[in-house]
PDB file of C-alpha atoms and ligand atoms in Angstrom:
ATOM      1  CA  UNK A   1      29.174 -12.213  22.186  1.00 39.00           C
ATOM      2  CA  UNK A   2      26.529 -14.840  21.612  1.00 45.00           C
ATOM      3  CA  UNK A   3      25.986 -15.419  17.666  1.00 63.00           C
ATOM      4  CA  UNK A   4      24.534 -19.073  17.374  1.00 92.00           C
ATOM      5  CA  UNK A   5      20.880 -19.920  18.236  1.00 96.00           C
ATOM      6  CA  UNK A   6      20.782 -18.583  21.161  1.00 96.00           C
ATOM      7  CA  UNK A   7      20.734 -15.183  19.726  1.00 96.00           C
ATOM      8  CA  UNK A   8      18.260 -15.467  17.333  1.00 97.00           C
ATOM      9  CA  UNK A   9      15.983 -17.493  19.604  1.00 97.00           C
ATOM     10  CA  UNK A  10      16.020 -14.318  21.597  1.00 97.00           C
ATOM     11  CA  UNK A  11      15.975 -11.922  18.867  1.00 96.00           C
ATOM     12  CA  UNK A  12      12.677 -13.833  17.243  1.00 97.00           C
ATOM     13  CA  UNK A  13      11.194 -13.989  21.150  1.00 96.00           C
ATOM     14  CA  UNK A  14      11.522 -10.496  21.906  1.00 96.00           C
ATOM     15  CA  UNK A  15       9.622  -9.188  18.855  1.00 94.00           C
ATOM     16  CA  UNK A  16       7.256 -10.238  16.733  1.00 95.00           C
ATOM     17  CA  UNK A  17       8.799 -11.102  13.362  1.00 94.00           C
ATOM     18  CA  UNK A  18       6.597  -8.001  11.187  1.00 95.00           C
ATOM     19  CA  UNK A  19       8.417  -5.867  13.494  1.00 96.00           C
ATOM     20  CA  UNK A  20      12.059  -6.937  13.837  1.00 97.00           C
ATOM     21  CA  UNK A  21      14.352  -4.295  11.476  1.00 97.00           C
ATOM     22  CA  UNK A  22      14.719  -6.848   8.718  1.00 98.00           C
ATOM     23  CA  UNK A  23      10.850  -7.556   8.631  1.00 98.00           C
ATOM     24  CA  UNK A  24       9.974  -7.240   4.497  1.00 97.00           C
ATOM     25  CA  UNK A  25       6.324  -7.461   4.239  1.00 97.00           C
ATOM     26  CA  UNK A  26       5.569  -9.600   1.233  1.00 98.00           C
ATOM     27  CA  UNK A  27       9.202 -10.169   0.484  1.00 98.00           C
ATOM     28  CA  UNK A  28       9.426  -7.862  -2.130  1.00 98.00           C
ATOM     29  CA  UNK A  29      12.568  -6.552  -1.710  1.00 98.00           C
ATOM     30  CA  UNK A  30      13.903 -10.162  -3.152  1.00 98.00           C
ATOM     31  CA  UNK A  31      10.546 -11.417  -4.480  1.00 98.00           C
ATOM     32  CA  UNK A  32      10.923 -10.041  -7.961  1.00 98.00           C
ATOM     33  CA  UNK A  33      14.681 -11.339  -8.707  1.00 98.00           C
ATOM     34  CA  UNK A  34      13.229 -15.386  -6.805  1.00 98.00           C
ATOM     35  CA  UNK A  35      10.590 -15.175  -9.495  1.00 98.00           C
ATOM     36  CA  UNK A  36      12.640 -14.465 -12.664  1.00 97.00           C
ATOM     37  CA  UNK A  37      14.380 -17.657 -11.594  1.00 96.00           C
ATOM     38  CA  UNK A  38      12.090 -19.818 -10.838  1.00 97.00           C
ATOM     39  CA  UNK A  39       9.371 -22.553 -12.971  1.00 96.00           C
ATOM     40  CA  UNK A  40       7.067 -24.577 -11.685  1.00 96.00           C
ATOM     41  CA  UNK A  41       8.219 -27.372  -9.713  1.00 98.00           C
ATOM     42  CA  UNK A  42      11.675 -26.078  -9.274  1.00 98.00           C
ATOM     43  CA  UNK A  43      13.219 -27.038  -5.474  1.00 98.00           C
ATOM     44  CA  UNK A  44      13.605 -23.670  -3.450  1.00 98.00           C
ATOM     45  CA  UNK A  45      16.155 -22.967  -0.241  1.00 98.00           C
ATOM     46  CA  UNK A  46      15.672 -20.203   1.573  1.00 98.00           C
ATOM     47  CA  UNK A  47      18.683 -20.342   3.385  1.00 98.00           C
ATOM     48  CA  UNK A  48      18.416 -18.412   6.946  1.00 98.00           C
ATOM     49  CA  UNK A  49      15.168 -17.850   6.016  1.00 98.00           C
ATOM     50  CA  UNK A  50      13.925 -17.052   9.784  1.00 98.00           C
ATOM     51  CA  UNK A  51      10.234 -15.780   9.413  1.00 97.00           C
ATOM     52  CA  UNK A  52      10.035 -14.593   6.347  1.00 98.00           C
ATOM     53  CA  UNK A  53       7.046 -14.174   4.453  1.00 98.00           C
ATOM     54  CA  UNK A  54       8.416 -15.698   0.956  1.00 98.00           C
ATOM     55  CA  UNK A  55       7.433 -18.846   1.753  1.00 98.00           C
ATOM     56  CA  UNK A  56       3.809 -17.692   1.654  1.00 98.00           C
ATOM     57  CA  UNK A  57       4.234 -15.646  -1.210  1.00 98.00           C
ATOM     58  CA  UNK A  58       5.663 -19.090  -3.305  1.00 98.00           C
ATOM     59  CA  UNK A  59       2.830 -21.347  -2.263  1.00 98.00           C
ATOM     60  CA  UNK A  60       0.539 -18.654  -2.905  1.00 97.00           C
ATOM     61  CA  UNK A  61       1.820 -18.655  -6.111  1.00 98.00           C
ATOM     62  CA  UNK A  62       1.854 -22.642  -6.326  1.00 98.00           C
ATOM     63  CA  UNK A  63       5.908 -22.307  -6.067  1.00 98.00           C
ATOM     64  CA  UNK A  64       7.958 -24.892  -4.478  1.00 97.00           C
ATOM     65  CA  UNK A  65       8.426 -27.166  -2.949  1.00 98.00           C
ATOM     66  CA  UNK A  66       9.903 -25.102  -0.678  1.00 98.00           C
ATOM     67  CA  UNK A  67      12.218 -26.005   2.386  1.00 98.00           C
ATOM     68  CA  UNK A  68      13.282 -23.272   4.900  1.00 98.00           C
ATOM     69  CA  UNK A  69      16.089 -23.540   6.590  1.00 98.00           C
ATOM     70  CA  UNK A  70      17.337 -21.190   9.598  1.00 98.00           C
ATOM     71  CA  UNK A  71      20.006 -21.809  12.965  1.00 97.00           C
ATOM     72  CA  UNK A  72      16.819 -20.771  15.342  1.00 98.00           C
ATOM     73  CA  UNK A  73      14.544 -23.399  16.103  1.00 97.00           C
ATOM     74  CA  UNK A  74      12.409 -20.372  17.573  1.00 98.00           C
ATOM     75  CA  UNK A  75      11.795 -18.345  14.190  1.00 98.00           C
ATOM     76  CA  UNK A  76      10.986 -21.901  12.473  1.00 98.00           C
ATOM     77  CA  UNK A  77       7.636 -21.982  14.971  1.00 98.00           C
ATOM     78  CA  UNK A  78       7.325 -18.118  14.004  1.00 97.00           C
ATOM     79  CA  UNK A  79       6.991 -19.236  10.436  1.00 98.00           C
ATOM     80  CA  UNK A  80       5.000 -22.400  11.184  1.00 98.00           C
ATOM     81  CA  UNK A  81       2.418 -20.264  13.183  1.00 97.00           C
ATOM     82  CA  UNK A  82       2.414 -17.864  10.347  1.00 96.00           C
ATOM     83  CA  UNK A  83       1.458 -20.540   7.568  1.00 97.00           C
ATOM     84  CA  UNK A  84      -1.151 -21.937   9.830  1.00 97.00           C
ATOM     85  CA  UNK A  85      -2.139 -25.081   7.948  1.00 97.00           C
ATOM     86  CA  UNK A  86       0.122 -24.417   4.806  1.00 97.00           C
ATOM     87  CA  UNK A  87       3.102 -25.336   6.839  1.00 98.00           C
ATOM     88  CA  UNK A  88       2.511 -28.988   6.202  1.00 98.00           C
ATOM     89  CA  UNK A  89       3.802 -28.119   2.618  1.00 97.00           C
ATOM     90  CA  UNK A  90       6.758 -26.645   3.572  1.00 98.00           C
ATOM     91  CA  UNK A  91      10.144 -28.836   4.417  1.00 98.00           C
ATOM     92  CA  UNK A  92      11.511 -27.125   7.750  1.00 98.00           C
ATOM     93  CA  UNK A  93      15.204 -27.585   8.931  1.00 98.00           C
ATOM     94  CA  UNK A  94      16.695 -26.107  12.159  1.00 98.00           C
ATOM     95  CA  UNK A  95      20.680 -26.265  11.278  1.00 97.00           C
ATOM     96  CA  UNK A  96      23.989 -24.097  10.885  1.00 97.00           C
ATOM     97  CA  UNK A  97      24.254 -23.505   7.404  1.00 97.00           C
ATOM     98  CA  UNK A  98      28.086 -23.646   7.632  1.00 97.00           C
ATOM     99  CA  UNK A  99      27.814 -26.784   8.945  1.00 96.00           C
ATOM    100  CA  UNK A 100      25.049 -28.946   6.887  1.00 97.00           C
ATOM    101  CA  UNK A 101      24.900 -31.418   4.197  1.00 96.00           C
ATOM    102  CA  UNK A 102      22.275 -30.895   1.726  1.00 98.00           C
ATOM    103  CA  UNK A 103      19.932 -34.530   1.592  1.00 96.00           C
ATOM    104  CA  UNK A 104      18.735 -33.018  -1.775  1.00 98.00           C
ATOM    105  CA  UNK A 105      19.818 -30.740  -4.637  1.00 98.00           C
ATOM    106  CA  UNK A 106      17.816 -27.155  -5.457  1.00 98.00           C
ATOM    107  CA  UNK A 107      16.953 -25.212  -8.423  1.00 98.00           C
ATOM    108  CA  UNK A 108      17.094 -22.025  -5.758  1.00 98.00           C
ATOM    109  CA  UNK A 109      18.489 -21.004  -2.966  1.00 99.00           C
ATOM    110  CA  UNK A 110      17.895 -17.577  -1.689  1.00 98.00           C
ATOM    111  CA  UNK A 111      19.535 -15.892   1.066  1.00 98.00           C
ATOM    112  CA  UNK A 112      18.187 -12.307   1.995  1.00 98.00           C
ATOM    113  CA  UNK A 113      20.446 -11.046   5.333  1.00 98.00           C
ATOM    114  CA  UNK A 114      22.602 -14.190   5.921  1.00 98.00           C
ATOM    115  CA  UNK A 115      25.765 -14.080   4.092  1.00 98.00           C
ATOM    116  CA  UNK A 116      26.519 -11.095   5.396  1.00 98.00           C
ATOM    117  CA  UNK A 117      27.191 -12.567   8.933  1.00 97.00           C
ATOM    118  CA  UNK A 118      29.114 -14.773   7.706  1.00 97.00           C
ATOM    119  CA  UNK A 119      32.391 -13.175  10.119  1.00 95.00           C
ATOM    120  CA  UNK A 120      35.330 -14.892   9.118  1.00 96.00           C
ATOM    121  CA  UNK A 121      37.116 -16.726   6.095  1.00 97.00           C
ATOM    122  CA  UNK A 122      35.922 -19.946   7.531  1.00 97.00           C
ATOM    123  CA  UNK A 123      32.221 -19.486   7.710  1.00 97.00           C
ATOM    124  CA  UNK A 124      32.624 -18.013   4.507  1.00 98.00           C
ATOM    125  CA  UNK A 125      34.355 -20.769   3.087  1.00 98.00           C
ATOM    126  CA  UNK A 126      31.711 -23.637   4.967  1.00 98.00           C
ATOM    127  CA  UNK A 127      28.884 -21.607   3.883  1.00 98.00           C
ATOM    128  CA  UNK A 128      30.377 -21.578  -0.190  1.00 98.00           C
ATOM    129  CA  UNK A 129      30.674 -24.959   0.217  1.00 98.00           C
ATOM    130  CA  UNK A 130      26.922 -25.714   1.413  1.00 98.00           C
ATOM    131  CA  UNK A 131      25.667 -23.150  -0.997  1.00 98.00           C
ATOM    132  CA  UNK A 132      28.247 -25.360  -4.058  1.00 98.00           C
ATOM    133  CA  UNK A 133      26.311 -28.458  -2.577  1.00 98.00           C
ATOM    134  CA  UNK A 134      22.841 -27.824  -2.704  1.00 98.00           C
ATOM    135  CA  UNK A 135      22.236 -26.042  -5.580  1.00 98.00           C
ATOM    136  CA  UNK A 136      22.093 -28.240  -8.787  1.00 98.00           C
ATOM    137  CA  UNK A 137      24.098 -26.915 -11.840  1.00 98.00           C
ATOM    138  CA  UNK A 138      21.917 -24.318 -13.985  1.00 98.00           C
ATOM    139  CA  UNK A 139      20.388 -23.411 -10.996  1.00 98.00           C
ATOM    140  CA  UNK A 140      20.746 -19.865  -9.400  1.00 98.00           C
ATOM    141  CA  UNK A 141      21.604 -18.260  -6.114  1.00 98.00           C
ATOM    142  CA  UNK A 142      19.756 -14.913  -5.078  1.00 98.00           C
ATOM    143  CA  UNK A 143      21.939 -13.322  -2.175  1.00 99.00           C
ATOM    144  CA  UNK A 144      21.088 -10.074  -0.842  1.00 98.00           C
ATOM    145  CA  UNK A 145      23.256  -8.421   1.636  1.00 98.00           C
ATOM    146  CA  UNK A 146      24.188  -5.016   2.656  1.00 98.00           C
ATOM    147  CA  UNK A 147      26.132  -3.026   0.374  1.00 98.00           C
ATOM    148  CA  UNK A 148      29.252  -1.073   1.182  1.00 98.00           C
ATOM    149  CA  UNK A 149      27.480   2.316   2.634  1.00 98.00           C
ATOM    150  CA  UNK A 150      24.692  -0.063   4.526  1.00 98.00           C
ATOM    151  CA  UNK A 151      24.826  -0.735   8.063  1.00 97.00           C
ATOM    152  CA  UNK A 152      27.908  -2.074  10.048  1.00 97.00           C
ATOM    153  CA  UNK A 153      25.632  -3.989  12.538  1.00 95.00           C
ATOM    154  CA  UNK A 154      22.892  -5.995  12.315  1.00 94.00           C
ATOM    155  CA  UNK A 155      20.697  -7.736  15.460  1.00 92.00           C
ATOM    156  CA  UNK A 156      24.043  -6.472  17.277  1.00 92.00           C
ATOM    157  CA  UNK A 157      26.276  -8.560  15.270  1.00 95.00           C
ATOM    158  CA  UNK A 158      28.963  -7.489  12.966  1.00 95.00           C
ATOM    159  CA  UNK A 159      28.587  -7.673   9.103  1.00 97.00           C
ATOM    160  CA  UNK A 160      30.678  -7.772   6.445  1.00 98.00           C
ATOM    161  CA  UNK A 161      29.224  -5.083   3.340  1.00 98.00           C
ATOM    162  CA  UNK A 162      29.270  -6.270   0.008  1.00 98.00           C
ATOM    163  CA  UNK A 163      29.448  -4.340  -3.254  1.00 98.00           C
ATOM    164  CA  UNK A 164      28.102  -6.837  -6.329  1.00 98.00           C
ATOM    165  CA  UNK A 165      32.022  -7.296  -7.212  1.00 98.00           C
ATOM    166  CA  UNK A 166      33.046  -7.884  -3.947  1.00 98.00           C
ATOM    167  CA  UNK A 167      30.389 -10.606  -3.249  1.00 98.00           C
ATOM    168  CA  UNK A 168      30.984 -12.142  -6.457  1.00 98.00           C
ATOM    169  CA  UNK A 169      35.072 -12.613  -5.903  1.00 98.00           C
ATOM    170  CA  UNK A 170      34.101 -14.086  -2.198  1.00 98.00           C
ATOM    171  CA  UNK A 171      32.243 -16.884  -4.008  1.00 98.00           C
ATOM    172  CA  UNK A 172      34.918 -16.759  -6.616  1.00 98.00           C
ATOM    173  CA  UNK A 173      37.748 -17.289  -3.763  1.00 98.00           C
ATOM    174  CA  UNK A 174      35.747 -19.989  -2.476  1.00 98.00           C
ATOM    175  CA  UNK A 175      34.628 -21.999  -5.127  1.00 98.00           C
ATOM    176  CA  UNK A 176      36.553 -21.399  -8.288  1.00 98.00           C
ATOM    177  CA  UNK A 177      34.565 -21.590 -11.569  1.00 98.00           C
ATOM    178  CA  UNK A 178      31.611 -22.532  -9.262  1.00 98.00           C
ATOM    179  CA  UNK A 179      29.547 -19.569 -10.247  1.00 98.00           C
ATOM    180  CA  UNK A 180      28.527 -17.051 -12.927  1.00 98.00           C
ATOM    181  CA  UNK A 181      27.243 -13.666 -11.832  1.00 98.00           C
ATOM    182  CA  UNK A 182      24.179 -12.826 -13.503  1.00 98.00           C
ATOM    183  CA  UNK A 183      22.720  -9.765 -12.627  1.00 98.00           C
ATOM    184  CA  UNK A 184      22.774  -7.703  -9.632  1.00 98.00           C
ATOM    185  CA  UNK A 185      21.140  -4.483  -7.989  1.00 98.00           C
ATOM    186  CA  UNK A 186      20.493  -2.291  -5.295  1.00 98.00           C
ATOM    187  CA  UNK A 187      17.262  -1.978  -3.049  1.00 98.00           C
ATOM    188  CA  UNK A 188      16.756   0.123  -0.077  1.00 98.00           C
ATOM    189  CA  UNK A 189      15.078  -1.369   2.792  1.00 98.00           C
ATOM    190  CA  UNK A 190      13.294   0.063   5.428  1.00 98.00           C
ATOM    191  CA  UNK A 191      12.826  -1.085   8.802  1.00 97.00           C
ATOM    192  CA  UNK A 192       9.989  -0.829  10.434  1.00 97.00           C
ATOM    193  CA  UNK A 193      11.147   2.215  12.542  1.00 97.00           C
ATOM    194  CA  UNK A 194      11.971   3.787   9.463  1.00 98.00           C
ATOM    195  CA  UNK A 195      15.382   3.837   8.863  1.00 97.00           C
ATOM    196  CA  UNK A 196      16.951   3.335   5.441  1.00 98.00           C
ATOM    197  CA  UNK A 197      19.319   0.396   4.818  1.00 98.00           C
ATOM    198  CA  UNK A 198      20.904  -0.107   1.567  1.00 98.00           C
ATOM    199  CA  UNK A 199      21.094  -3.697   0.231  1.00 98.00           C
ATOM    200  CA  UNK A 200      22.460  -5.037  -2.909  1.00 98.00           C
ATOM    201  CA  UNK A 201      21.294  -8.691  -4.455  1.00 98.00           C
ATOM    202  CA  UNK A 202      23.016 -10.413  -6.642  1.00 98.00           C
ATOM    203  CA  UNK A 203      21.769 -13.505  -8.810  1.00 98.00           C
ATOM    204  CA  UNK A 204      24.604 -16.221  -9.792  1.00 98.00           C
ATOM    205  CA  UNK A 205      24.295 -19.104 -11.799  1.00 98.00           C
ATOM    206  CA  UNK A 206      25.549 -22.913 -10.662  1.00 98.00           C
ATOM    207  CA  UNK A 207      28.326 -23.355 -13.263  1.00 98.00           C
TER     208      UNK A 207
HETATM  209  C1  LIG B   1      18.514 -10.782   9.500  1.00 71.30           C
HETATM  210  S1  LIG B   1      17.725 -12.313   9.630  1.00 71.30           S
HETATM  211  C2  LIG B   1      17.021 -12.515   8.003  1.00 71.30           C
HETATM  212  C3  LIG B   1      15.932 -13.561   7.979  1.00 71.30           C
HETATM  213  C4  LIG B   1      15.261 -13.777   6.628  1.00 71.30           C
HETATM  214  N1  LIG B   1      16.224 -14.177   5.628  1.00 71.30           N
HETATM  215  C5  LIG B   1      14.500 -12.555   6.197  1.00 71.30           C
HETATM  216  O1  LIG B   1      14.795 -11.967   5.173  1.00 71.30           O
HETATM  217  O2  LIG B   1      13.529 -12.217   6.918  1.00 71.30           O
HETATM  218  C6  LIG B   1      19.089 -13.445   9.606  1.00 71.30           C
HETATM  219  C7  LIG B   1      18.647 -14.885   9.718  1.00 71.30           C
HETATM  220  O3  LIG B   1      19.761 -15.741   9.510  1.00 71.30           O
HETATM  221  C8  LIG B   1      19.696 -16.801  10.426  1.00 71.30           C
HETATM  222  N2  LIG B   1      21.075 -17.289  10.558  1.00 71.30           N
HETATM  223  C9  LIG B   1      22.154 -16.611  11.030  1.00 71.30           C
HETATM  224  N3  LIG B   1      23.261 -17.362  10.970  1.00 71.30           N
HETATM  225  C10 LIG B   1      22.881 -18.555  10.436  1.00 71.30           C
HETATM  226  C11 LIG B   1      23.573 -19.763  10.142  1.00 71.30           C
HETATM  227  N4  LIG B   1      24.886 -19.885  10.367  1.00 71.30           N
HETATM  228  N5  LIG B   1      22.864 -20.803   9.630  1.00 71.30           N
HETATM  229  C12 LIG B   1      21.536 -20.686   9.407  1.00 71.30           C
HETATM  230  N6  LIG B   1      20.827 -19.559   9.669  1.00 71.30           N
HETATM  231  C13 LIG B   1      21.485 -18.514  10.182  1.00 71.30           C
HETATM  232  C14 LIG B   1      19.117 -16.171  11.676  1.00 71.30           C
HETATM  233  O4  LIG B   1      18.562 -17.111  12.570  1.00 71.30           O
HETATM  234  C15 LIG B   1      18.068 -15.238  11.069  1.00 71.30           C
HETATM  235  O5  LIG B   1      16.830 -15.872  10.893  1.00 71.30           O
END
């Protein structure tokens, strides 16, 4: 099975991103819990962000900076196109996240549909440790994945569900006393064909 770029080059060719199952028009499934976080000024990751439209809805907002960061060098020009002119203001980085060393700390780092890919205990563990890395203590991590009765697949790949508890041990495991569980719910998202998915996102704080 191919999981690396390759994949998701071909997944963000196929398709146009509004219509790919994880498509969240205005990113408001996450939007509400990266604003509670955030002040003006603060540094923003949105780790695996692919083409989503969060970016937009920060500078819109006069959020940021913001830097996007995604394994497929193909949904990076899907969210260049998108920002047309605006994408000068954004910092853009095509890299694994399990294997990349933050140049710079961040006050946020989101992750909406990443983690949860994340297939064994050594991407988990490489991905902790980026996550431990670039986010400055005090500052918060919003990670929304599916939750225990969401979907098994995703793109064709495997996940792993997460219940709030279960996600917040996994960073526990993997970076003891690195993080403080804040607050956590559930959304339902729905793809673009309609189906329901159910998500949970939790917010943790850099200890
Ligand atoms: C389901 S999509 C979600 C995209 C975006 N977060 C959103 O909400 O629209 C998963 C994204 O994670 C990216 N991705 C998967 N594995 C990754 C890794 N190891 N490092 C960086 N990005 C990764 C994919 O390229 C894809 O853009």
């Amino acid at each position: 099975m191919v999981s690396g770029a390759a994949h998701w080059d071909a997944a963000y060719s196929a398709r146009a991103p509004e219509t790919l199952p994880w498509a969240n028009p205005g990113a408001s499934e996450t939007l509400p819990d990266v604003l509670s976080a955030l002040a003006p000024g603060d540094p923003v990751l949105d780790a695996g962000g692919g083409a989503s439209p969060l970016t937009a809805e920060l500078l819109a907002r006069g959020l940021g900076p913001v830097t996007v960061l995604d394994l497929s060098p193909r949904a990076l020009d899907r969210a260049r196109a998108a920002l047309g002119d605006r994408a000068a203001d954004v910092t853009w980085i095509a890299a694994d996240l399990r294997r990349w060393t933050p140049d710079r700390d961040y006050a946020l780092w989101h992750d909406r549909a990443v983690f949860h890919f994340m297939a064994t205990e050594a991407d988990r563990a490489a991905y902790v440790a980026s996550l431990a890395a670039a986010l400055r203590p005090g500052g918060q991590a919003v990670i929304a994945t599916f939750a225990p009765d969401g979907p098994e697949t995703c793109s064709g790949l495997p996940v792993t569900r997460y219940a709030p508890a279960d996600l917040a041990a996994t960073l526990e495991r993997h970076r003891p006393g690195g993080f403080a569980p804040l607050s956590a719910r559930r959304v339902i998202h729905t793809t673009p064909a309609g189906r329901a998915q159910s998500f949970q996102v939790s917010t943790f704080r850099r200890l």
